[in-house]
Coordinates of C-alpha atoms and ligand atoms in Angstrom, one line a residue:
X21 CA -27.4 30.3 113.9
X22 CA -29.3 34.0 114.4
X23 CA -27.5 37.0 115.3
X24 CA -28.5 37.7 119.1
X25 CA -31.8 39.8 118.4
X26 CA -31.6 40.3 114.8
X27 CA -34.5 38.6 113.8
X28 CA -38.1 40.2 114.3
X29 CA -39.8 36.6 114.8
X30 CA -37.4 35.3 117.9
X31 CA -37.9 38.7 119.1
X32 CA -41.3 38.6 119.1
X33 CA -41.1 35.3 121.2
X34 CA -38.8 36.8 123.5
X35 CA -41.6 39.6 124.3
X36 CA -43.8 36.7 125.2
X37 CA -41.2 34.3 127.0
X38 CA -38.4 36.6 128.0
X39 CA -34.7 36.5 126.3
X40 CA -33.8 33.9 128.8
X41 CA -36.3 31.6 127.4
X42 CA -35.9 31.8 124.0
X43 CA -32.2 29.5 123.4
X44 CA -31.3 30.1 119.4
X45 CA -27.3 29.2 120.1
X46 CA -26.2 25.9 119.0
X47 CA -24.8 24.8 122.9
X48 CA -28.2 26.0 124.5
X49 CA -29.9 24.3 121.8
X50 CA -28.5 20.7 121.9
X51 CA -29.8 19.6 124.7
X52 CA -33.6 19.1 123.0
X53 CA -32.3 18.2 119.7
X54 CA -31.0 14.9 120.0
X55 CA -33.6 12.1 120.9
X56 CA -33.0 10.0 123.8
X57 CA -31.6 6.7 121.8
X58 CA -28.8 9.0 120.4
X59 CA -30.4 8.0 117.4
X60 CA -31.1 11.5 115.4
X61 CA -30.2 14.8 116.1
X62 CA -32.0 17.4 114.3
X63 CA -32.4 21.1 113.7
X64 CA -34.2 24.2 115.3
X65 CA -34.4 28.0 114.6
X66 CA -34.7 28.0 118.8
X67 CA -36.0 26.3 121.3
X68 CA -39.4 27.7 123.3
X69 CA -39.3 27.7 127.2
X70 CA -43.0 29.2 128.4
X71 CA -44.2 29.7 131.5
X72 CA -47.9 29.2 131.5
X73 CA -50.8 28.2 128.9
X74 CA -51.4 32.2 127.9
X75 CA -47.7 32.1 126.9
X76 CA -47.9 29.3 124.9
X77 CA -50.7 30.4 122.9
X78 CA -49.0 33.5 122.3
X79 CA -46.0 31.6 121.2
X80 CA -48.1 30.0 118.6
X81 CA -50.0 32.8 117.3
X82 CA -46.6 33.9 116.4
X83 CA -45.6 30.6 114.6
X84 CA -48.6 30.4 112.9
X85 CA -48.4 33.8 111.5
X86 CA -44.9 33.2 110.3
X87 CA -45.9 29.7 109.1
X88 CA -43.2 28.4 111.5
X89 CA -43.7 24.5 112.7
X90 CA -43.8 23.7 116.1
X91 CA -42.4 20.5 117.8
X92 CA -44.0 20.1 120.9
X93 CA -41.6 18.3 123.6
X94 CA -42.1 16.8 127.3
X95 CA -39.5 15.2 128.8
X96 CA -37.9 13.8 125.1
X97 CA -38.1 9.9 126.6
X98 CA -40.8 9.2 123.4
X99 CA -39.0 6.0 121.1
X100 CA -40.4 7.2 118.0
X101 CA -38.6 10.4 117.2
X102 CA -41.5 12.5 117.6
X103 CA -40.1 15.4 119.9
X104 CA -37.5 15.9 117.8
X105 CA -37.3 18.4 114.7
X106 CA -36.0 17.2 111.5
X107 CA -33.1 18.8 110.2
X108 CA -34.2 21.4 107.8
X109 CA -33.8 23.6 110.8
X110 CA -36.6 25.5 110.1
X111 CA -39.0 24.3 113.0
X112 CA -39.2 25.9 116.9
X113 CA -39.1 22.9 119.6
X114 CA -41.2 24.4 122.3
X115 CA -40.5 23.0 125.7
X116 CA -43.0 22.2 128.4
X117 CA -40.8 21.9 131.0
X118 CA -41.2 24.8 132.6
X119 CA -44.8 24.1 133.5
X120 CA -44.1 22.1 135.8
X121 CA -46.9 22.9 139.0
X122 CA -49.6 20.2 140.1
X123 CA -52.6 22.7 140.2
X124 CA -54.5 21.0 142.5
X125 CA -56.0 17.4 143.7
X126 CA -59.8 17.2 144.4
X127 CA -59.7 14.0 146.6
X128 CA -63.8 13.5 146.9
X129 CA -63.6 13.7 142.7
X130 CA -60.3 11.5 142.4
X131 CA -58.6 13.3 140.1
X132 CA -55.6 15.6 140.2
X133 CA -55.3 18.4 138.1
X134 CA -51.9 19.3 136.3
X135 CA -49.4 21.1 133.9
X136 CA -48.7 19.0 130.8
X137 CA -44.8 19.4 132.0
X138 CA -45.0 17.8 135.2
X139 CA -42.7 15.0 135.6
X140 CA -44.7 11.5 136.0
X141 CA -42.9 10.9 139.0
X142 CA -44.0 14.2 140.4
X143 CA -48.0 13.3 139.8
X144 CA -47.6 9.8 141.2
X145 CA -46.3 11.8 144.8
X146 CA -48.8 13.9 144.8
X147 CA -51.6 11.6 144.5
X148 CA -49.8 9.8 147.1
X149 CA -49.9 12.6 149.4
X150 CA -53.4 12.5 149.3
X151 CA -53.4 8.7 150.2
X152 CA -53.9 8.3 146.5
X153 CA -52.8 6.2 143.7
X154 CA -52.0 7.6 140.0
X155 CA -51.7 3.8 138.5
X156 CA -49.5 5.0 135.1
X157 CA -45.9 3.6 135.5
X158 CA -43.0 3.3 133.1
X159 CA -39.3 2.9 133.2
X160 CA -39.0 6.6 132.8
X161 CA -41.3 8.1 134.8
X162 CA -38.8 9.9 136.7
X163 CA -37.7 12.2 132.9
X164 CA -40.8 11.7 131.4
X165 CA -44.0 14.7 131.2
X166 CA -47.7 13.6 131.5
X167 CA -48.1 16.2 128.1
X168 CA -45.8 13.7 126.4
X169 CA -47.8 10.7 128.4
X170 CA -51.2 11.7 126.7
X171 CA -49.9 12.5 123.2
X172 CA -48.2 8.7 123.0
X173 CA -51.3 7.6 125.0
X174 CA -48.5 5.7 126.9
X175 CA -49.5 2.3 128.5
X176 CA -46.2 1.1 131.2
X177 CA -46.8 -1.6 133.6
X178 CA -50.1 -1.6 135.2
X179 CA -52.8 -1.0 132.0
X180 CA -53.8 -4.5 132.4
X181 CA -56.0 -3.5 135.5
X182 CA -56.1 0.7 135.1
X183 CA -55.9 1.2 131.2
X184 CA -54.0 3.2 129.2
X185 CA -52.8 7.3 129.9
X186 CA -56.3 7.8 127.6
X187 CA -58.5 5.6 130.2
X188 CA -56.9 7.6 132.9
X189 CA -57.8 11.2 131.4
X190 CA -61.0 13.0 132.2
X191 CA -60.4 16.8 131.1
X192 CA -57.5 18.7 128.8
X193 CA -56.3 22.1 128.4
X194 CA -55.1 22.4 124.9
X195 CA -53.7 25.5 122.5
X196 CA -54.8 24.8 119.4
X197 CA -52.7 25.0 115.9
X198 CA -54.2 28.5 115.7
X199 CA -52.8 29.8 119.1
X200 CA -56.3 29.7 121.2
X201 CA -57.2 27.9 124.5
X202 CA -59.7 25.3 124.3
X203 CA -60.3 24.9 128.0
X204 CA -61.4 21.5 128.4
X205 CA -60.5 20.8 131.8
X206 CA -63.5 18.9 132.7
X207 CA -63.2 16.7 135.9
X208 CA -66.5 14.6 134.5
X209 CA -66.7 10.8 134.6
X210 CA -69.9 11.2 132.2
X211 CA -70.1 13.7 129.3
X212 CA -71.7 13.0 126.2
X213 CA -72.0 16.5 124.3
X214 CA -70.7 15.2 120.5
X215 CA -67.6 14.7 119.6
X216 CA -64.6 13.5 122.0
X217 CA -61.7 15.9 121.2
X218 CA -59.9 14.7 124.4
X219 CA -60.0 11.5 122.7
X220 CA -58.3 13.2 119.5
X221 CA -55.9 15.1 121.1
X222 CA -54.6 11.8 123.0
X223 CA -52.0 10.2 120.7
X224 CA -52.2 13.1 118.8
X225 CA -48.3 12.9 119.4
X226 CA -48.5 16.8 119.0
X227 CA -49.9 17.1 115.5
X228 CA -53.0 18.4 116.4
X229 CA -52.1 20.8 119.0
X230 CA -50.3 21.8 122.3
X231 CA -51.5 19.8 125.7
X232 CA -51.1 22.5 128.3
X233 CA -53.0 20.9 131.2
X234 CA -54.9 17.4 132.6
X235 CA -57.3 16.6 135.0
X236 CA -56.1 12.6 135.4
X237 CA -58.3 10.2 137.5
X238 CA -57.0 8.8 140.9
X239 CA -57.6 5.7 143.0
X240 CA -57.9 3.8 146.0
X241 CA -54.1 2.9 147.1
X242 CA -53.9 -0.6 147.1
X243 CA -53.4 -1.8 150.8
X244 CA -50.6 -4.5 149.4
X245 CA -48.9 -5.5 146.2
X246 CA -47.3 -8.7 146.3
X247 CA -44.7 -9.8 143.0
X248 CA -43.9 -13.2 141.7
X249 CA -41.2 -14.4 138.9
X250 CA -42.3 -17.6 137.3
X251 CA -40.5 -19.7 135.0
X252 CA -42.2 -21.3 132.2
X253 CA -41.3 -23.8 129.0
X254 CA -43.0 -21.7 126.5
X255 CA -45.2 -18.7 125.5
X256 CA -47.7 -20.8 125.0
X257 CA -48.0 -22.0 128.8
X258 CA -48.1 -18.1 129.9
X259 CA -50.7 -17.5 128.6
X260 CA -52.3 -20.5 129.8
X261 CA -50.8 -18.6 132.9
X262 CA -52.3 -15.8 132.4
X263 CA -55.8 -17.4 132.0
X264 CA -55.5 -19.0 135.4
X265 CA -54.1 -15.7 137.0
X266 CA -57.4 -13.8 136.0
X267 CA -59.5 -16.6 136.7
X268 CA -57.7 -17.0 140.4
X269 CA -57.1 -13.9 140.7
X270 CA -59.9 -11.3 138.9
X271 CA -58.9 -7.4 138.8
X272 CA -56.5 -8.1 141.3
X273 CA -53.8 -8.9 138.9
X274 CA -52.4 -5.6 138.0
X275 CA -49.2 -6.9 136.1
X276 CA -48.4 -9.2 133.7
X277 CA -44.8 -9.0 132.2
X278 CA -43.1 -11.7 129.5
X279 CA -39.4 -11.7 129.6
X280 CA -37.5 -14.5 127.6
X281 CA -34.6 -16.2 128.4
X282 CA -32.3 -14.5 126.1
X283 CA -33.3 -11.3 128.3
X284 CA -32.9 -12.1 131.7
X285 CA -29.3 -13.4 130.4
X286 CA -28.5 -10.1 128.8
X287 CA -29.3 -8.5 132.0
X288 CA -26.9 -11.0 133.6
X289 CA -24.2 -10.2 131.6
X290 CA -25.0 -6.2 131.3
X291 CA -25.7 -5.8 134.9
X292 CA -24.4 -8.2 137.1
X293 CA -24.8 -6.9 140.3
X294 CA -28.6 -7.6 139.9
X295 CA -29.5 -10.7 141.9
X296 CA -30.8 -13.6 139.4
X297 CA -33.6 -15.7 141.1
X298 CA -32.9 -19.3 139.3
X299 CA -29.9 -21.3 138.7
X300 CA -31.3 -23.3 135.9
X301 CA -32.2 -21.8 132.8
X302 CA -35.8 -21.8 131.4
X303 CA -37.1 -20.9 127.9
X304 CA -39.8 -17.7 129.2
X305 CA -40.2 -15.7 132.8
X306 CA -43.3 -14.0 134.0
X307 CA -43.2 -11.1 136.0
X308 CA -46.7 -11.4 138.2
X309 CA -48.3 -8.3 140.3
X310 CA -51.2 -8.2 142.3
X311 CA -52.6 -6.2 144.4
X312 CA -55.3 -5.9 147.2
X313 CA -57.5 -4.0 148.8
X314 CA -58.2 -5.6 151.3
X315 CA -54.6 -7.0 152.9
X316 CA -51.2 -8.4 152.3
X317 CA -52.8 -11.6 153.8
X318 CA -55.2 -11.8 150.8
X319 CA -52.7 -10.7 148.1
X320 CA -50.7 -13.9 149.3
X321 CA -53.2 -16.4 149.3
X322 CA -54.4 -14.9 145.7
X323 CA -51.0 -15.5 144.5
X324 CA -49.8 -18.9 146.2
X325 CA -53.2 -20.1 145.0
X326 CA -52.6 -19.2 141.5
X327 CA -49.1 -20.2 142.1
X328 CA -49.8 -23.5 143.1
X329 CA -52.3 -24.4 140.6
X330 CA -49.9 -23.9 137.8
X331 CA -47.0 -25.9 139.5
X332 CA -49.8 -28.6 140.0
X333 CA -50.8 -28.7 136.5
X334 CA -47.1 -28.4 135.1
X335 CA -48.0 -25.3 133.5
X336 CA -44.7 -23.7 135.5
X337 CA -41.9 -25.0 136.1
X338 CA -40.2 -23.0 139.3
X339 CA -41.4 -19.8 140.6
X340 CA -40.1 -17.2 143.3
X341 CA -42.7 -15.0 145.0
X342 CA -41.0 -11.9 147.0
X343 CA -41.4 -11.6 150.9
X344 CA -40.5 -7.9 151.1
X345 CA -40.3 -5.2 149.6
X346 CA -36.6 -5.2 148.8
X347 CA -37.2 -8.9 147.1
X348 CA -39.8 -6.7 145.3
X349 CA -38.4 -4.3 143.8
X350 CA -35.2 -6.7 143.0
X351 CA -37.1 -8.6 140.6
X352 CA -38.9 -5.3 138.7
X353 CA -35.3 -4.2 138.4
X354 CA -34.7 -7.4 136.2
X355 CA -37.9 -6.2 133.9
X356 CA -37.0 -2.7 134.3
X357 CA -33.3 -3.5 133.7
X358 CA -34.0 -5.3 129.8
X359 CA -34.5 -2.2 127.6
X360 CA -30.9 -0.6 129.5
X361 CA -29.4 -4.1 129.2
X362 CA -30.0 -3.8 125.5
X363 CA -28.8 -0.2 125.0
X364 CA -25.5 -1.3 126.8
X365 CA -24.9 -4.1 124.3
X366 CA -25.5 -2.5 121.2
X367 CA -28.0 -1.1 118.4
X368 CA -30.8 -3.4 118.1
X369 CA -34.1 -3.3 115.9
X370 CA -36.6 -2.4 118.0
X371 CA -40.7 -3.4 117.4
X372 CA -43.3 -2.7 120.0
X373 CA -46.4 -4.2 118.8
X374 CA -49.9 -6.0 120.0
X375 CA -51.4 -8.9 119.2
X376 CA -55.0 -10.4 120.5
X377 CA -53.5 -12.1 123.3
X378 CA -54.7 -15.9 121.9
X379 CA -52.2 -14.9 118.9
X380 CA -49.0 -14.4 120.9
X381 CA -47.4 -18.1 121.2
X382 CA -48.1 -18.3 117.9
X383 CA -47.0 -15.4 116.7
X384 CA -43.5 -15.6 118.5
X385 CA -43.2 -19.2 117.3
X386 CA -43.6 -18.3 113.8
X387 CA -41.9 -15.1 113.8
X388 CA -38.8 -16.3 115.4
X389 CA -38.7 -19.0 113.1
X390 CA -39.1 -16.9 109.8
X391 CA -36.2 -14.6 111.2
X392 CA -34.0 -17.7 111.9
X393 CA -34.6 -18.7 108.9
X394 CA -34.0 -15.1 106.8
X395 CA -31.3 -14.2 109.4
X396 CA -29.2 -17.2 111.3
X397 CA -27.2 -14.8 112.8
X398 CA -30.5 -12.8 114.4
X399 CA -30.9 -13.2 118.0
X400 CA -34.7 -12.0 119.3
X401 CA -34.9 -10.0 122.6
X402 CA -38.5 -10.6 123.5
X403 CA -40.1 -9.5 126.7
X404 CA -43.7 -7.1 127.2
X405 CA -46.5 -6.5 128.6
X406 CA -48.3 -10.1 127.9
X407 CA -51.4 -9.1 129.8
X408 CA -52.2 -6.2 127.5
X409 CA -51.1 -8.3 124.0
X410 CA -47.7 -5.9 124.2
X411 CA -44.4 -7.2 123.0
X412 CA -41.3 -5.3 123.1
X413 CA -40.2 -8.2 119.8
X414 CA -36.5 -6.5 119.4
X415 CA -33.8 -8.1 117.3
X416 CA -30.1 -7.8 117.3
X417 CA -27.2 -9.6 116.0
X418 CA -26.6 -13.1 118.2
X419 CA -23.1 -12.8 118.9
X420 CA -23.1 -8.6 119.8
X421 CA -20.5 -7.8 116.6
X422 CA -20.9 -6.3 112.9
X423 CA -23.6 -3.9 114.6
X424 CA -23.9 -1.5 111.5
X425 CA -23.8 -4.0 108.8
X426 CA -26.5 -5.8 110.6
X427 CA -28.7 -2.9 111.3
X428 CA -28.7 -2.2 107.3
X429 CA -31.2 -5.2 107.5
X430 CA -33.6 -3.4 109.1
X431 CA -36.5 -2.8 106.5
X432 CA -36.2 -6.4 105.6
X433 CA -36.6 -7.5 109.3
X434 CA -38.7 -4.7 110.0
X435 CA -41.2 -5.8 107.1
X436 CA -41.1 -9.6 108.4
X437 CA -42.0 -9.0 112.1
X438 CA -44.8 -6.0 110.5
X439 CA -46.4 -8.7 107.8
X440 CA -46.5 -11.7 110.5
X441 CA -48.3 -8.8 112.8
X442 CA -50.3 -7.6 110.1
X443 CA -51.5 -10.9 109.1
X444 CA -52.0 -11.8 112.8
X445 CA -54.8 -8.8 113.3
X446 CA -52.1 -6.6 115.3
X447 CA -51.1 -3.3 115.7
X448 CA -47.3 -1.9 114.4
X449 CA -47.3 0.2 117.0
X450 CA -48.8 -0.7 120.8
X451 CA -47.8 2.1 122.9
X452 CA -45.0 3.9 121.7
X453 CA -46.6 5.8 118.5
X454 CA -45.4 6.6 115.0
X455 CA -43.6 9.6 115.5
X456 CA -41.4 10.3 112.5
X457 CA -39.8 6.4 112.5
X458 CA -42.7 4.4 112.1
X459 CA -44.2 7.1 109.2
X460 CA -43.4 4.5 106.4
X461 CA -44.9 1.9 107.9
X462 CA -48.1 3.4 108.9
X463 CA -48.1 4.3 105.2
X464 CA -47.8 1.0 104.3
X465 CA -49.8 -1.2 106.8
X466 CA -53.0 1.4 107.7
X467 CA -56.3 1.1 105.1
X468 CA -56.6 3.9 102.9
X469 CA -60.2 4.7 104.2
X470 CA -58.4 5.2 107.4
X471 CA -55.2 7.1 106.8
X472 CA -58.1 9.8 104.2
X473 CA -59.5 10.1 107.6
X474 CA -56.7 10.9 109.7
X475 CA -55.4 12.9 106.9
X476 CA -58.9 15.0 107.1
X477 CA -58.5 15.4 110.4
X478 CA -55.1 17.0 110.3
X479 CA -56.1 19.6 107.6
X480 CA -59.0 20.3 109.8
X481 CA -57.4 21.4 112.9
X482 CA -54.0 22.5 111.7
X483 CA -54.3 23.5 107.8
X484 CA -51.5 25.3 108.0
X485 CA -49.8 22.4 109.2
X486 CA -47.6 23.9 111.4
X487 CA -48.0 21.4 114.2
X488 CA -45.1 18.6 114.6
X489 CA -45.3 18.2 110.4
X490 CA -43.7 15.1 109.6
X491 CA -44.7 13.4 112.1
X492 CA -47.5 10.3 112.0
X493 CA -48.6 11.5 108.6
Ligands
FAD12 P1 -41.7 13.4 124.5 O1 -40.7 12.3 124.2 O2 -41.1 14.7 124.8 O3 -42.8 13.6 123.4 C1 -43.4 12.4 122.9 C2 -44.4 12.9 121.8 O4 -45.5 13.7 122.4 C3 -43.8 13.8 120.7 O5 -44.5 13.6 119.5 C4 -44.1 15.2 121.2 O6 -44.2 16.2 120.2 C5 -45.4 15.0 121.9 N1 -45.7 15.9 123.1 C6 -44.9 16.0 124.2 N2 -45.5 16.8 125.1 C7 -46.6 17.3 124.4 C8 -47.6 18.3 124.8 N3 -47.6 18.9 126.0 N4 -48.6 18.6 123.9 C9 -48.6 18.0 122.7 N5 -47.7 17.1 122.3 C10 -46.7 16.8 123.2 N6 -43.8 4.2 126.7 C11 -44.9 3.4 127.0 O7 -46.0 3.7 126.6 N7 -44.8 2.4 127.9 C12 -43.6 2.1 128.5 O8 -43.5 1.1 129.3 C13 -42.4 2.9 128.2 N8 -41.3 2.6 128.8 C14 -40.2 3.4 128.5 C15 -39.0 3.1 129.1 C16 -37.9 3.9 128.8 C17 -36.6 3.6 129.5 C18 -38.0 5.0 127.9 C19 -36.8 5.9 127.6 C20 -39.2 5.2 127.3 C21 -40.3 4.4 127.5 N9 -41.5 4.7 126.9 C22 -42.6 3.9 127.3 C23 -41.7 5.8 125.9 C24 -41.9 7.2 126.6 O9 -41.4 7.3 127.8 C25 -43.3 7.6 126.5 O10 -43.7 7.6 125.2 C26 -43.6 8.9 127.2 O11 -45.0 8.9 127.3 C27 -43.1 10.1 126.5 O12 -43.2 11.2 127.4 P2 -42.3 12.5 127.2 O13 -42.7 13.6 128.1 O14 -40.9 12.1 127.3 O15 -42.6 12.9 125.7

């Protein structure tokens, strides 16, 4: 803790922001110190609340004179522990929050133009406003900032048909490590002039610089979504699923969710008020979306088409498809609902990975069995985005008890699920990033040739290092 005003650097930060902006007591502090899993709280000297981009790059100039680290933070939903400072207390957290304001929507363009601290939530009701669609959509896109969306390149629930955060960026505003503005807010669907630093600075997870603003792409509101819950014997029929949904179905289908059975029973037990479509149990659950532009009428016969052709070929083996929007909603709550379900049970090891989507079945199969095998008492919560190769492949004790002495097996498990992904062509990390928990393993799995690049990078852009250190690298 600082004596109030004793120290020349806060008070050079509190000319820029203002005193009440510039929180160096331990209560004001807490708040953005403690990540949202509970799982590690860190350190700060203070936490920075600006106003606009000029203050931020002021704020910087500042740190980088003083060799202070920044830790860039949004809304503090990341999964990685990159928001967070570590606890050597030495780093400032500076807050986006406060930049907050949609600057404008240019409907002709499609694309809405924003602060990197507007809420998710906030940019999907604007675009709506305009009879528009902003297609990103995640379980916490009510706390979570399109600043920390870009710098995890977040993916959610519809990237099968619009892409990644990345595929919906056109133009950033950024404050580089050095405190300028590098005014990028280009509203361009075409721009070939060299290098892409947009493309850098996305996934970045703030080690490269600040995100201050976005211009993001918008679309045509679908004129109905229709969902469906499908039960299935395996993984390896829903993906066979999947292949008849696109084929049936084209761009359409906008989501394609995996939930297994161990998942929609932890939600049972967890939540129970949530309505449960089947009586009888069955081994894997797709979550179907699909949406049209032309009418609900179409949506429908899409999806009883596709529907019927896997009941017909015995590919499913029941299915519910809603008739409102209630019904809707009821059975996104049951996806939504997994990740909360799990937090309510107890500490589990979490993995969110991809796969080339042929590789799933197998890899689940022989995952699952190698854990059984290393672990009898490991129980596998398994559920994703199937459509974009995503699994959420999260592990926990079978019978909820002995959490901590189960968790110590974490870099064994964690190394068993990474080799079989590794070996499998995937990725360690899908969509959530490597922050400062996955920095081991990025270590360990990446090529050298690539991580001499990334490392290049970094001492390129920030050689003072001053920007989230610690994290990725
Ligand atoms: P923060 O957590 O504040 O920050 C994340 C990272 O970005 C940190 O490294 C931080 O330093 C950096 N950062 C933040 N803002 C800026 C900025 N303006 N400039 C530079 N760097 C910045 N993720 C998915 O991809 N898909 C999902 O489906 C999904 N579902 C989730 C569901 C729940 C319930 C929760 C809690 C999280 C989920 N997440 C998901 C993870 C998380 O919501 C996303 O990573 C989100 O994009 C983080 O945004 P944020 O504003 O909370 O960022």
């Amino acid at each position: 803790m600082t004596d109030a005003h004793s120290d020349p650097f806060l008070n050079t930060c509190r000319a820029i922001v203002g005193a009440d902006f510039v929180l160096d007591q331990p209560d004001d502090m807490a708040p953005f110190l403690t990540d949202w899993r509970g799982r590690f709280t860190g350190r700060a000297r203070a936490v920075l609340r600006p106003q606009d981009t000029a203050q931020v790059a002021l704020l910087v100039q500042a740190c980088a004179a003083q060799r202070v680290p920044v830790v860039p933070q949004g809304g503090k939903t990341g999964l990685v522990l990159g928001s967070v400072p570590d606890d050597s207390g030495r780093a400032v957290v500076l807050s986006l929050a406060r930049m907050n304001q949609v600057r404008s929507v240019d409907a002709v363009n499609r694309t809405i133009t924003v602060d990197a601290g507007v809420i998710l939530q906030a940019v999907q009701e604007a675009a709506a406003a305009h009879q528009l669609l902003f297609p990103l959509s995640l379980a916490a896109e009510g706390s979570c900032t399109i600043g920390g969306n870009l710098s995890t390149n977040a993916g959610g629930t519809a990237v099968l048909r619009y892409g990644n955060t990345r595929e919906l960026c056109l133009g950033l505003e950024v404050v580089t490590p050095q405190g300028e503005i590098w005014h990028g807010l280009r509203a361009l669907r075409k721009d070939n002039t060299g290098y892409d630093l947009r493309d850098l600075i996305i996934g970045a997870e703030g080690t490269l610089g600040i995100i201050t603003g976005a211009v993001m792409k918008l679309f045509a509101q679908p004129k109905a979504s229709i969902t469906a819950l499908v039960a299935l014997g395996s993984a390896r029929s829903a993906l066979d699923l999947l292949s008849l949904a696109q084929d049936a179905c084209g761009a359409a289908l906008t989501g394609f969710e995996l939930m297994s059975a161990v998942c929609l029973q932890l939600v049972a037990e967890q939540f129970p008020q949530l309505p449960q479509p089947f009586r009888a149990r069955h081994a894997q659950y797709v979550l179907l979306e699909l949406s049209s532009s032309e009418s609900e009428a179409h949506a429908v016969r899409l999806l009883e088409t596709a529907i019927g052709q896997a009941l017909e070929q015995g590919l499913a083996e029941d299915a519910v498809v809603a008739t409102s929007l209630a019904q809707s909603r009821g059975l996104w709550h049951l996806r939504e609902h997994i990740p909360l379900a799990q937090a309510a049970a107890g500490k589990n090891i979490k993995h969110d990975i991809s796969l080339p989507i042929s590789r799933i079945a197998d890899f689940i199969v022989q995952t699952d069995a190698a854990l059984a095998t290393a672990f009898p008492d490991a129980q596998v919560i398994c559920f994703g985005h199937l459509g974009d190769g995503n699994l959420h492949y999260n592990v926990a004790p079978e019978d909820g008890s002995g959490h901590d002495a189960f968790l110590a097996n974490q870099l064994a498990i964690n190394r068993i699920v990474n080799d079989n992904v590794v070996a499998m062509h995937g990725s360690i990390s899908a969509e959530h990033g490597i922050g400062a928990l996955k920095r081991a393993d990025l270590a360990h799995y990446k090529a050298p040739v690539e991580l001499n690049m990334m490392r290049a990078i970094k001492a390129a852009i920030d050689p003072l290092g001053i920007m989230n250190p610690g994290k990725i690298l």
